[in-house]
Short mmCIF file of N, CA, C and O in Angstrom, two decimals:
data_model
loop_
_atom_site.label_atom_id
_atom_site.label_comp_id
_atom_site.label_asym_id
_atom_site.label_seq_id
_atom_site.Cartn_x
_atom_site.Cartn_y
_atom_site.Cartn_z
N MET A 1 2.16 21.05 -6.16
CA MET A 1 1.33 19.90 -6.46
C MET A 1 1.88 19.17 -7.67
O MET A 1 2.27 19.78 -8.65
N ASP A 2 1.86 17.88 -7.57
CA ASP A 2 2.37 17.03 -8.64
C ASP A 2 1.19 16.31 -9.28
O ASP A 2 0.69 15.33 -8.76
N TYR A 3 0.74 16.83 -10.41
CA TYR A 3 -0.39 16.21 -11.11
C TYR A 3 0.08 15.04 -11.94
O TYR A 3 1.18 15.05 -12.48
N ARG A 4 -0.78 14.04 -12.03
CA ARG A 4 -0.51 12.89 -12.88
C ARG A 4 -1.47 12.95 -14.06
O ARG A 4 -2.56 13.50 -13.96
N TYR A 5 -1.03 12.37 -15.17
CA TYR A 5 -1.81 12.47 -16.39
C TYR A 5 -2.15 11.09 -16.92
O TYR A 5 -1.30 10.19 -16.95
N GLY A 6 -3.41 10.94 -17.34
CA GLY A 6 -3.85 9.74 -18.04
C GLY A 6 -4.16 10.12 -19.47
O GLY A 6 -3.91 11.25 -19.91
N SER A 7 -4.76 9.22 -20.22
CA SER A 7 -5.06 9.54 -21.62
C SER A 7 -6.11 10.63 -21.75
O SER A 7 -6.07 11.44 -22.67
N HIS A 8 -7.07 10.68 -20.82
CA HIS A 8 -8.12 11.70 -20.86
C HIS A 8 -8.32 12.37 -19.50
O HIS A 8 -9.37 12.97 -19.27
N THR A 9 -7.36 12.25 -18.61
CA THR A 9 -7.53 12.78 -17.26
C THR A 9 -6.27 13.47 -16.76
O THR A 9 -5.16 13.17 -17.18
N VAL A 10 -6.49 14.41 -15.85
CA VAL A 10 -5.43 15.02 -15.07
C VAL A 10 -5.89 14.86 -13.64
O VAL A 10 -7.00 15.25 -13.28
N PHE A 11 -5.05 14.25 -12.79
CA PHE A 11 -5.52 13.96 -11.44
C PHE A 11 -4.40 14.07 -10.42
O PHE A 11 -3.22 14.00 -10.73
N ASN A 12 -4.83 14.27 -9.19
CA ASN A 12 -3.96 14.27 -8.02
C ASN A 12 -4.78 13.66 -6.87
O ASN A 12 -5.29 14.38 -6.02
N ILE A 13 -4.93 12.36 -6.89
CA ILE A 13 -5.73 11.66 -5.89
C ILE A 13 -4.77 10.95 -4.94
O ILE A 13 -3.98 10.10 -5.37
N GLU A 14 -4.86 11.29 -3.66
CA GLU A 14 -3.97 10.71 -2.66
C GLU A 14 -4.78 10.12 -1.52
O GLU A 14 -5.77 10.71 -1.09
N TYR A 15 -4.36 8.95 -1.05
CA TYR A 15 -5.03 8.26 0.04
C TYR A 15 -4.02 7.94 1.14
O TYR A 15 -2.88 7.60 0.85
N HIS A 16 -4.48 8.01 2.38
CA HIS A 16 -3.68 7.58 3.52
C HIS A 16 -4.36 6.35 4.11
O HIS A 16 -5.48 6.44 4.58
N PHE A 17 -3.68 5.22 4.07
CA PHE A 17 -4.22 3.97 4.59
C PHE A 17 -3.42 3.53 5.80
O PHE A 17 -2.20 3.69 5.84
N VAL A 18 -4.11 2.96 6.77
CA VAL A 18 -3.48 2.36 7.94
C VAL A 18 -4.15 1.02 8.17
O VAL A 18 -5.38 0.95 8.19
N TRP A 19 -3.37 -0.03 8.31
CA TRP A 19 -3.96 -1.32 8.70
C TRP A 19 -3.10 -1.95 9.78
O TRP A 19 -1.91 -1.71 9.88
N VAL A 20 -3.76 -2.75 10.62
CA VAL A 20 -3.11 -3.31 11.80
C VAL A 20 -3.11 -4.84 11.71
O VAL A 20 -3.90 -5.43 10.98
N THR A 21 -2.23 -5.44 12.48
CA THR A 21 -2.22 -6.89 12.58
C THR A 21 -3.37 -7.34 13.46
O THR A 21 -3.93 -6.55 14.23
N LYS A 22 -3.74 -8.59 13.36
CA LYS A 22 -4.84 -9.13 14.15
C LYS A 22 -4.48 -9.02 15.63
O LYS A 22 -3.38 -9.40 16.04
N TYR A 23 -5.39 -8.48 16.40
CA TYR A 23 -5.23 -8.25 17.84
C TYR A 23 -4.04 -7.35 18.16
O TYR A 23 -3.55 -7.35 19.27
N ARG A 24 -3.58 -6.61 17.17
CA ARG A 24 -2.43 -5.70 17.31
C ARG A 24 -1.18 -6.42 17.82
O ARG A 24 -0.35 -5.85 18.53
N TYR A 25 -1.05 -7.70 17.44
CA TYR A 25 0.16 -8.44 17.80
C TYR A 25 1.36 -7.77 17.16
O TYR A 25 1.31 -7.32 16.02
N LYS A 26 2.46 -7.74 17.88
CA LYS A 26 3.68 -7.10 17.40
C LYS A 26 4.46 -8.10 16.54
O LYS A 26 5.48 -8.63 16.94
N ALA A 27 3.97 -8.35 15.35
CA ALA A 27 4.53 -9.38 14.47
C ALA A 27 5.38 -8.80 13.34
O ALA A 27 6.09 -9.55 12.68
N LEU A 28 5.33 -7.51 13.12
CA LEU A 28 6.04 -6.91 11.99
C LEU A 28 7.38 -6.34 12.44
O LEU A 28 7.54 -5.14 12.63
N HIS A 29 8.36 -7.22 12.60
CA HIS A 29 9.70 -6.77 12.97
C HIS A 29 10.73 -7.65 12.28
O HIS A 29 10.42 -8.76 11.83
N GLY A 30 11.91 -7.15 12.12
CA GLY A 30 12.99 -7.91 11.49
C GLY A 30 12.74 -8.20 10.02
O GLY A 30 12.36 -7.32 9.25
N GLU A 31 12.95 -9.46 9.65
CA GLU A 31 12.81 -9.86 8.25
C GLU A 31 11.37 -9.77 7.77
O GLU A 31 11.12 -9.51 6.59
N VAL A 32 10.42 -9.98 8.66
CA VAL A 32 9.00 -9.90 8.27
C VAL A 32 8.66 -8.48 7.83
O VAL A 32 7.98 -8.28 6.82
N ALA A 33 9.13 -7.49 8.57
CA ALA A 33 8.86 -6.09 8.21
C ALA A 33 9.49 -5.74 6.86
O ALA A 33 8.85 -5.07 6.03
N LEU A 34 10.69 -6.20 6.63
CA LEU A 34 11.35 -5.94 5.34
C LEU A 34 10.61 -6.62 4.20
O LEU A 34 10.46 -6.05 3.11
N ARG A 35 10.13 -7.83 4.43
CA ARG A 35 9.39 -8.57 3.40
C ARG A 35 8.06 -7.88 3.09
O ARG A 35 7.67 -7.76 1.94
N VAL A 36 7.35 -7.41 4.14
CA VAL A 36 6.09 -6.69 3.94
C VAL A 36 6.33 -5.43 3.12
O VAL A 36 5.60 -5.14 2.18
N ARG A 37 7.37 -4.70 3.45
CA ARG A 37 7.70 -3.48 2.72
C ARG A 37 7.97 -3.77 1.25
O ARG A 37 7.47 -3.09 0.36
N GLU A 38 8.73 -4.82 0.97
CA GLU A 38 9.04 -5.18 -0.41
C GLU A 38 7.78 -5.64 -1.16
O GLU A 38 7.59 -5.28 -2.32
N LEU A 39 6.93 -6.42 -0.53
CA LEU A 39 5.71 -6.88 -1.18
C LEU A 39 4.76 -5.73 -1.50
O LEU A 39 4.14 -5.70 -2.56
N VAL A 40 4.66 -4.77 -0.60
CA VAL A 40 3.80 -3.60 -0.85
C VAL A 40 4.36 -2.79 -2.01
O VAL A 40 3.61 -2.35 -2.89
N ARG A 41 5.67 -2.62 -2.06
CA ARG A 41 6.29 -1.90 -3.18
C ARG A 41 6.03 -2.58 -4.51
O ARG A 41 5.69 -1.93 -5.50
N GLN A 42 6.21 -3.89 -4.55
CA GLN A 42 6.00 -4.63 -5.79
C GLN A 42 4.55 -4.53 -6.26
O GLN A 42 4.29 -4.34 -7.45
N THR A 43 3.62 -4.66 -5.33
CA THR A 43 2.20 -4.59 -5.68
C THR A 43 1.85 -3.21 -6.21
O THR A 43 1.14 -3.09 -7.22
N CYS A 44 2.33 -2.17 -5.56
CA CYS A 44 2.02 -0.81 -6.02
C CYS A 44 2.62 -0.54 -7.39
O CYS A 44 1.98 0.09 -8.23
N GLU A 45 3.82 -1.02 -7.64
CA GLU A 45 4.43 -0.83 -8.96
C GLU A 45 3.61 -1.50 -10.05
O GLU A 45 3.43 -0.95 -11.13
N SER A 46 3.12 -2.68 -9.78
CA SER A 46 2.39 -3.42 -10.81
C SER A 46 1.04 -2.81 -11.14
O SER A 46 0.52 -3.02 -12.23
N PHE A 47 0.46 -2.02 -10.23
CA PHE A 47 -0.85 -1.41 -10.48
C PHE A 47 -0.77 0.11 -10.67
O PHE A 47 -1.77 0.81 -10.56
N GLU A 48 0.43 0.64 -10.95
CA GLU A 48 0.65 2.07 -11.20
C GLU A 48 0.20 2.94 -10.03
O GLU A 48 -0.38 4.01 -10.21
N ILE A 49 0.45 2.48 -8.83
CA ILE A 49 0.16 3.24 -7.62
C ILE A 49 1.50 3.76 -7.10
O ILE A 49 2.42 2.98 -6.90
N ARG A 50 1.59 5.07 -6.91
CA ARG A 50 2.83 5.66 -6.41
C ARG A 50 2.78 5.73 -4.89
O ARG A 50 1.83 6.24 -4.32
N ILE A 51 3.83 5.27 -4.25
CA ILE A 51 3.95 5.40 -2.80
C ILE A 51 4.64 6.73 -2.51
O ILE A 51 5.78 6.94 -2.92
N ILE A 52 3.94 7.59 -1.83
CA ILE A 52 4.51 8.89 -1.46
C ILE A 52 5.30 8.74 -0.17
O ILE A 52 6.41 9.23 -0.04
N LYS A 53 4.70 8.04 0.80
CA LYS A 53 5.37 7.80 2.06
C LYS A 53 4.80 6.53 2.67
O LYS A 53 3.61 6.25 2.51
N GLY A 54 5.61 5.79 3.38
CA GLY A 54 5.13 4.57 4.03
C GLY A 54 5.99 4.20 5.22
O GLY A 54 7.20 4.46 5.22
N VAL A 55 5.36 3.61 6.23
CA VAL A 55 6.06 3.18 7.44
C VAL A 55 5.51 1.83 7.86
O VAL A 55 4.29 1.66 7.93
N VAL A 56 6.41 0.90 8.17
CA VAL A 56 6.01 -0.39 8.72
C VAL A 56 6.43 -0.38 10.19
O VAL A 56 7.61 -0.39 10.50
N SER A 57 5.45 -0.34 11.10
CA SER A 57 5.71 -0.39 12.54
C SER A 57 5.55 -1.82 13.02
O SER A 57 5.24 -2.72 12.24
N LYS A 58 5.70 -2.05 14.31
CA LYS A 58 5.63 -3.41 14.84
C LYS A 58 4.24 -4.03 14.74
O LYS A 58 4.12 -5.24 14.59
N ASP A 59 3.19 -3.20 14.84
CA ASP A 59 1.84 -3.77 14.81
C ASP A 59 0.91 -3.10 13.80
O ASP A 59 -0.27 -3.41 13.76
N HIS A 60 1.42 -2.20 12.99
CA HIS A 60 0.59 -1.59 11.95
C HIS A 60 1.44 -1.03 10.81
O HIS A 60 2.65 -0.91 10.95
N VAL A 61 0.76 -0.72 9.71
CA VAL A 61 1.43 -0.19 8.51
C VAL A 61 0.70 1.08 8.09
O VAL A 61 -0.53 1.10 8.01
N HIS A 62 1.46 2.15 7.86
CA HIS A 62 0.93 3.40 7.30
C HIS A 62 1.42 3.49 5.87
O HIS A 62 2.59 3.21 5.60
N ILE A 63 0.55 3.91 4.98
CA ILE A 63 0.97 4.11 3.60
C ILE A 63 0.18 5.28 3.01
O ILE A 63 -1.02 5.40 3.21
N PHE A 64 0.89 6.18 2.36
CA PHE A 64 0.30 7.35 1.71
C PHE A 64 0.59 7.20 0.23
O PHE A 64 1.75 7.19 -0.18
N VAL A 65 -0.47 7.04 -0.58
CA VAL A 65 -0.29 6.70 -1.99
C VAL A 65 -1.04 7.66 -2.90
O VAL A 65 -2.00 8.32 -2.49
N SER A 66 -0.61 7.70 -4.14
CA SER A 66 -1.30 8.41 -5.19
C SER A 66 -1.75 7.35 -6.20
O SER A 66 -0.93 6.57 -6.69
N ALA A 67 -3.05 7.34 -6.48
CA ALA A 67 -3.60 6.29 -7.35
C ALA A 67 -4.41 6.90 -8.48
O ALA A 67 -4.91 8.02 -8.37
N PRO A 68 -4.55 6.16 -9.59
CA PRO A 68 -5.37 6.65 -10.70
C PRO A 68 -6.85 6.67 -10.35
O PRO A 68 -7.29 5.94 -9.45
N PRO A 69 -7.64 7.52 -11.01
CA PRO A 69 -9.05 7.65 -10.66
C PRO A 69 -9.90 6.42 -11.00
O PRO A 69 -11.03 6.32 -10.57
N THR A 70 -9.33 5.49 -11.74
CA THR A 70 -10.09 4.28 -12.09
C THR A 70 -10.12 3.26 -10.96
O THR A 70 -10.85 2.28 -11.05
N MET A 71 -9.33 3.49 -9.91
CA MET A 71 -9.27 2.53 -8.80
C MET A 71 -9.93 3.11 -7.56
O MET A 71 -9.56 4.19 -7.11
N ALA A 72 -10.87 2.37 -7.00
CA ALA A 72 -11.51 2.78 -5.75
C ALA A 72 -10.57 2.48 -4.58
O ALA A 72 -9.73 1.59 -4.68
N PRO A 73 -10.70 3.21 -3.49
CA PRO A 73 -9.84 2.95 -2.32
C PRO A 73 -9.95 1.50 -1.83
O PRO A 73 -8.95 0.89 -1.46
N SER A 74 -11.15 0.93 -1.86
CA SER A 74 -11.31 -0.45 -1.42
C SER A 74 -10.58 -1.42 -2.33
O SER A 74 -10.03 -2.43 -1.89
N GLU A 75 -10.55 -1.11 -3.61
CA GLU A 75 -9.84 -1.95 -4.59
C GLU A 75 -8.33 -1.88 -4.36
O GLU A 75 -7.63 -2.89 -4.46
N ILE A 76 -7.83 -0.71 -4.04
CA ILE A 76 -6.40 -0.55 -3.77
C ILE A 76 -6.00 -1.40 -2.58
O ILE A 76 -5.03 -2.16 -2.63
N MET A 77 -6.76 -1.30 -1.50
CA MET A 77 -6.42 -2.06 -0.30
C MET A 77 -6.61 -3.56 -0.50
O MET A 77 -5.85 -4.36 0.03
N ARG A 78 -7.61 -3.95 -1.25
CA ARG A 78 -7.82 -5.37 -1.52
C ARG A 78 -6.60 -5.96 -2.22
O ARG A 78 -6.13 -7.04 -1.89
N ARG A 79 -6.08 -5.21 -3.18
CA ARG A 79 -4.93 -5.70 -3.93
C ARG A 79 -3.66 -5.71 -3.09
O ARG A 79 -2.90 -6.69 -3.10
N ILE A 80 -3.41 -4.65 -2.36
CA ILE A 80 -2.19 -4.56 -1.56
C ILE A 80 -2.20 -5.60 -0.43
O ILE A 80 -1.26 -6.37 -0.27
N LYS A 81 -3.26 -5.62 0.35
CA LYS A 81 -3.31 -6.55 1.48
C LYS A 81 -3.43 -8.00 1.02
O LYS A 81 -2.82 -8.89 1.62
N GLY A 82 -4.19 -8.23 -0.03
CA GLY A 82 -4.37 -9.59 -0.51
C GLY A 82 -3.09 -10.21 -1.02
O GLY A 82 -2.71 -11.31 -0.65
N ARG A 83 -2.38 -9.48 -1.87
CA ARG A 83 -1.13 -9.99 -2.43
C ARG A 83 -0.05 -10.15 -1.37
O ARG A 83 0.66 -11.14 -1.33
N SER A 84 0.09 -9.13 -0.50
CA SER A 84 1.14 -9.21 0.50
C SER A 84 0.88 -10.33 1.50
O SER A 84 1.81 -11.04 1.89
N ALA A 85 -0.36 -10.54 1.90
CA ALA A 85 -0.65 -11.62 2.85
C ALA A 85 -0.43 -12.98 2.22
O ALA A 85 0.15 -13.88 2.84
N THR A 86 -0.87 -13.15 0.97
CA THR A 86 -0.71 -14.43 0.30
C THR A 86 0.76 -14.79 0.14
O THR A 86 1.18 -15.90 0.45
N LYS A 87 1.57 -13.85 -0.33
CA LYS A 87 2.99 -14.13 -0.56
C LYS A 87 3.77 -14.22 0.74
O LYS A 87 4.77 -14.93 0.81
N LEU A 88 3.34 -13.51 1.76
CA LEU A 88 4.04 -13.55 3.05
C LEU A 88 3.89 -14.92 3.72
O LEU A 88 4.82 -15.42 4.34
N PHE A 89 2.73 -15.54 3.55
CA PHE A 89 2.48 -16.82 4.21
C PHE A 89 2.88 -18.02 3.35
O PHE A 89 2.67 -19.15 3.76
N GLU A 90 3.45 -17.80 2.17
CA GLU A 90 3.89 -18.92 1.34
C GLU A 90 5.09 -19.62 1.94
O GLU A 90 5.93 -19.07 2.56
#
Protein backbone atom coordinates (compact mmCIF):
# COMPACT_ATOMS: atom_id res chain seq x y z
CA MET A 1 0.00 0.00 0.00
CA ASP A 2 1.20 3.44 -0.90
CA TYR A 3 -0.01 5.94 1.69
CA ARG A 4 -0.09 9.64 0.95
CA TYR A 5 0.54 12.28 3.56
CA GLY A 6 -1.01 15.68 4.17
CA SER A 7 -0.22 18.18 6.89
CA HIS A 8 -2.52 16.41 9.38
CA THR A 9 -3.60 13.29 7.49
CA VAL A 10 -2.41 9.94 6.25
CA PHE A 11 -4.62 8.56 3.51
CA ASN A 12 -5.03 6.03 0.75
CA ILE A 13 -8.26 6.99 -1.01
CA GLU A 14 -8.74 5.53 -4.49
CA TYR A 15 -11.65 5.92 -6.89
CA HIS A 16 -12.51 4.16 -10.14
CA PHE A 17 -14.48 6.39 -12.51
CA VAL A 18 -16.02 5.50 -15.86
CA TRP A 19 -17.79 7.97 -18.11
CA VAL A 20 -19.22 7.52 -21.58
CA THR A 21 -19.86 9.72 -24.58
CA LYS A 22 -23.40 10.84 -25.30
CA TYR A 23 -25.38 7.95 -26.82
CA ARG A 24 -22.14 5.92 -26.64
CA TYR A 25 -21.01 7.43 -29.94
CA LYS A 26 -17.58 6.19 -30.93
CA ALA A 27 -15.99 9.65 -30.93
CA LEU A 28 -12.83 9.05 -28.90
CA HIS A 29 -10.31 7.87 -31.48
CA GLY A 30 -7.17 9.25 -33.09
CA GLU A 31 -6.19 12.78 -32.14
CA VAL A 32 -9.32 13.28 -30.02
CA ALA A 33 -8.37 10.36 -27.75
CA LEU A 34 -4.83 11.69 -27.34
CA ARG A 35 -6.14 15.17 -26.55
CA VAL A 36 -8.60 13.79 -23.95
CA ARG A 37 -5.80 11.82 -22.32
CA GLU A 38 -3.56 14.90 -22.15
CA LEU A 39 -6.34 17.13 -20.76
CA VAL A 40 -7.18 14.60 -18.03
CA ARG A 41 -3.50 14.38 -17.08
CA GLN A 42 -3.13 18.15 -16.88
CA THR A 43 -6.27 18.53 -14.78
CA CYS A 44 -5.23 15.82 -12.34
CA GLU A 45 -1.77 17.32 -11.94
CA SER A 46 -3.17 20.74 -11.14
CA PHE A 47 -5.44 19.38 -8.37
CA GLU A 48 -2.92 16.91 -6.82
CA ILE A 49 -4.84 13.87 -8.04
CA ARG A 50 -2.63 10.90 -8.91
CA ILE A 51 -3.64 8.76 -11.87
CA ILE A 52 -2.94 5.14 -11.02
CA LYS A 53 -4.33 3.72 -14.24
CA GLY A 54 -6.40 5.07 -17.11
CA VAL A 55 -7.76 3.95 -20.48
CA VAL A 56 -9.42 5.96 -23.23
CA SER A 57 -11.63 3.67 -25.36
CA LYS A 58 -13.68 4.62 -28.41
CA ASP A 59 -16.86 5.40 -26.45
CA HIS A 60 -15.82 5.61 -22.80
CA VAL A 61 -13.00 6.52 -20.41
CA HIS A 62 -11.82 4.51 -17.37
CA ILE A 63 -9.70 6.22 -14.77
CA PHE A 64 -8.40 4.93 -11.43
CA VAL A 65 -7.16 7.78 -9.22
CA SER A 66 -5.89 8.53 -5.76
CA ALA A 67 -7.22 11.80 -4.36
CA PRO A 68 -6.85 13.79 -1.14
CA PRO A 69 -9.61 13.46 1.48
CA THR A 70 -10.62 17.09 1.03
CA MET A 71 -12.11 16.35 -2.40
CA ALA A 72 -15.44 14.57 -2.83
CA PRO A 73 -15.79 12.13 -5.75
CA SER A 74 -18.36 14.41 -7.38
CA GLU A 75 -15.94 17.34 -7.14
CA ILE A 76 -13.18 15.31 -8.79
CA MET A 77 -15.38 14.36 -11.73
CA ARG A 78 -16.79 17.87 -12.06
CA ARG A 79 -13.28 19.24 -12.43
CA ILE A 80 -11.96 16.55 -14.77
CA LYS A 81 -14.97 16.39 -17.08
CA GLY A 82 -15.63 20.12 -17.00
CA ARG A 83 -12.11 21.18 -17.90
CA SER A 84 -11.55 18.49 -20.51
CA ALA A 85 -14.87 19.17 -22.27
CA THR A 86 -14.36 22.93 -22.29
CA LYS A 87 -10.82 22.75 -23.68
CA LEU A 88 -11.66 19.96 -26.13
CA PHE A 89 -14.41 22.00 -27.79
CA GLU A 90 -12.34 25.21 -28.04
